[in-house]
Amino acid sequence: MKKFILVLISAALSVGCASSATDKDYSAQAINLLKSDFKSKGPVTVERILKQDDVQKYCSALEDREGTLDEFAAIRDGQLKTVKYPMKGEYLGDWKEGLKIAGNAKGGQYSDSIGSENGGNCYGCHQLNKEEIAYGTLGPSLYQYGKLRGSSEDIYKYTWAKIYNAQAFVACSNMPRFGHAGILSEQQIKHVMALLLSTDSPVNQ
Amino acid sequence: MKHLKQLLFFMIALQWTVQVFAESAPVEQGDIYKELIEDGNPAEFREMRGKEVWQQKAGPNNVSLKQCDLGKGPGVIKGVYVELPKYFSDAKKVMDLEQRLIYCKTTIQGLTYEQAISSPLSIAGHASDVEALVSYITAASKGMKMAVKLDHPLEKEAYELGRKLFFYRAGSHDFGCVTCHSNDDKRIRLQSLANLLNPNDAQATYTTWPAYRLSQGEVWSMQHRIIDCLRQQRFPEVTYASDSITALTMFMAKNAEGGIYNAPAIKR
Amino acid sequence: MAQPMRIRAKLKGDEVEAKILVQHPMETGLRKNVDGEKIPAHFIKTLVVKYEDKVVLESVLGIAVSKDPFISFSFKGGAKDGKLSVTWTDNLGETRTDTVTVD
C-alpha cells in the first residue's frame, strides 16, 4: 500500500514538474525575445521591462494558475505599504488641472520626450463628468464620485491610496500604480483628487 | 419592508438601464459610421500599388518578386495570408508575411537586409511600398477561412511564445496585451476593444487587418498595429519584422481560426 | 502628382449610380508636422462629373473634406456604355480627369 502511494505521489510530482519545466522554458525564451527584439528609446528602457517586479511577475503568471485569496491579500498588504500620503494631510489640488491630467494620454511612451510631464488618461478607462461622453469602460464610472461618498478623512485616504497604488485594494488590478510607478507626481495626484472630491468639480455636479 | 425591497430593486434596475444606455449610445453611432465608411475604401489604391511593387524588378539580381514562395509555391499569392505565420523549411524558421517578403527580397532579388526593411511603415502623408505589397497579397485571401496550423514544433513554439508575450505585464503602467484585450465589451475612450482570447472577437479583429485607417489616412498592416500597441503599452521600441511580432501574430492568427478573411478593410 | 481615381458607374433601373474614390491628400494648411511647421494647403477645389457632354454633378470640396474623398451619387438619363468622366482641380492648379463607361 505504502509503495503504491509513493508511486502515485512521484507520478503526480513528475507530471507537475514536467508542465512547470515547459512553462519555464517559454518564460525564459520570451524574456530572450524581449531582450533581442526591443530597444530602449526616450523614457522607456529595455531593462525595466526585462525586470518585472514581484507583482508584475505574479500577475503575468495568472494565465497558467489560479491565484489564491491569501496570495491576493498578501499583494494588497504589500502594495498598501508603498503608499506615500501627502504632507500635512493636504489632499486636494485644483480640479481644473485634474481635468487636464484626466484627458492627457501622453507620457511614458518611447515617442514622448524624457522628462515630459505624464498624463493620467483617466478618460481612457473611466467616465468622469457628465459632459464628456468619450470615456472608456475598462474601469467603473466615477461620475459623482465625491457626491456619493462624502468628504471624510477615510474617503480621502482611500482615494489617495487607490490612485497611488490601485493594487493596495485589488491585487493584479488593470489600473496603473500612478504614484508608486512614478507616473504622476504628488501634486498631480492632488489635482486628480480635487477632480474627484471637491464639491465644485464638474464630476460632482 | 417589502415595499422598500421593491423600491431598491427598481432603483438598481433604473441605474443599470441608464448606465447601459449611456454606455451603448455612442458605440451604436460608431456602428452606423462603420457602415457608412465601408463603401469606397482607399485601400484599393494600395492594392494597386502593391501589384506594381510585386511585379517590378529590383535589387542587384534585377528580378521581380514573382518567384517568391509565400507558402503555397513560387508566385502563388492566393490564400497564402490565411495560412501565415508558418514554418518554412528553406529558412528553417517560422515566418510571418513580412519576414517572408524580406527573405524573398534578400535571396531572390539580392537586396541587403537593410534595403529590404527600408521604409516599412506608412506615416500620415507617406505610404509605404511594403504596406502596399502587404495590401496586394492579403487581398488575395479575401473570402477564405483563417487556417493557421501548429503542426511543426516551431509553429507550436511560436504560438506559446506569443501567448507568453500576450500575458506579460511590465513597464511603468503594468500593461500587457492582456490588460485591454482579455475581456468582452470593453472600450478605451470610444474605441471598442476586442477580447483576443474570445474566438469571435479574435476572428473579427484578425480578419480585418490590414486596414485603411481614417485617423492616419493610410493602410496599416497587422504588424504596424502591433508595433503601435506596444508603444502605447509603454514598452520600448520593438524591431520591425522581429520574432516577437511573429509570435504575437501567430497567437492571434491561430485564435482567429475559422474566421472569414475580409481585408484590406477600413477603420477609424 | 495627380493620382488616378477609381470610378464605378452602374445602371440601376433608370438611374446611373456613380461611385468615385479619389486619391488626394486634402491638406487643410492648418496641420503642423512633428517639427511644428505648418503643412502647406493642398486640397481639391472643384470636382465636376460629366455624362457624355452634360454636366451631371458640380461640386466645391475644400478643406472640410478629408483625405482620399469618396463621392457617391445617382443621376437619370444615362445608359449602358455611356461615357462618364470626372475632373478635379486643386488649389495648386493641379488637375486630373478619369473616364469610365457605364456598366
mmCIF file of N, CA, C and O in Angstrom, chain A residues 70 97 144 168 186 203:
data_model
loop_
_atom_site.group_PDB
_atom_site.id
_atom_site.type_symbol
_atom_site.label_atom_id
_atom_site.label_comp_id
_atom_site.label_asym_id
_atom_site.label_seq_id
_atom_site.Cartn_x
_atom_site.Cartn_y
_atom_site.Cartn_z
ATOM 1 N N ASP A 70 -5.308 34.090 -0.244
ATOM 2 C CA ASP A 70 -4.206 34.505 0.627
ATOM 3 C C ASP A 70 -3.146 35.273 -0.158
ATOM 4 O O ASP A 70 -2.599 36.277 0.307
ATOM 5 N N GLU A 97 -6.898 71.579 -13.186
ATOM 6 C CA GLU A 97 -5.680 70.866 -13.583
ATOM 7 C C GLU A 97 -5.949 69.366 -13.644
ATOM 8 O O GLU A 97 -5.409 68.660 -14.487
ATOM 9 N N GLN A 144 -19.930 61.512 -10.245
ATOM 10 C CA GLN A 144 -20.402 61.869 -8.904
ATOM 11 C C GLN A 144 -19.645 61.131 -7.802
ATOM 12 O O GLN A 144 -20.221 60.819 -6.752
ATOM 13 N N ALA A 168 -3.278 48.160 -3.934
ATOM 14 C CA ALA A 168 -3.459 48.107 -2.484
ATOM 15 C C ALA A 168 -4.858 47.584 -2.155
ATOM 16 O O ALA A 168 -5.118 47.156 -1.024
ATOM 17 N N GLU A 186 3.129 63.919 -6.814
ATOM 18 C CA GLU A 186 2.218 64.145 -5.696
ATOM 19 C C GLU A 186 1.264 65.295 -6.022
ATOM 20 O O GLU A 186 0.058 65.210 -5.767
ATOM 21 N N VAL A 203 -17.251 66.753 -11.938
ATOM 22 C CA VAL A 203 -17.568 65.340 -11.679
ATOM 23 C C VAL A 203 -18.730 65.203 -10.689
ATOM 24 O O VAL A 203 -19.530 64.273 -10.756
#
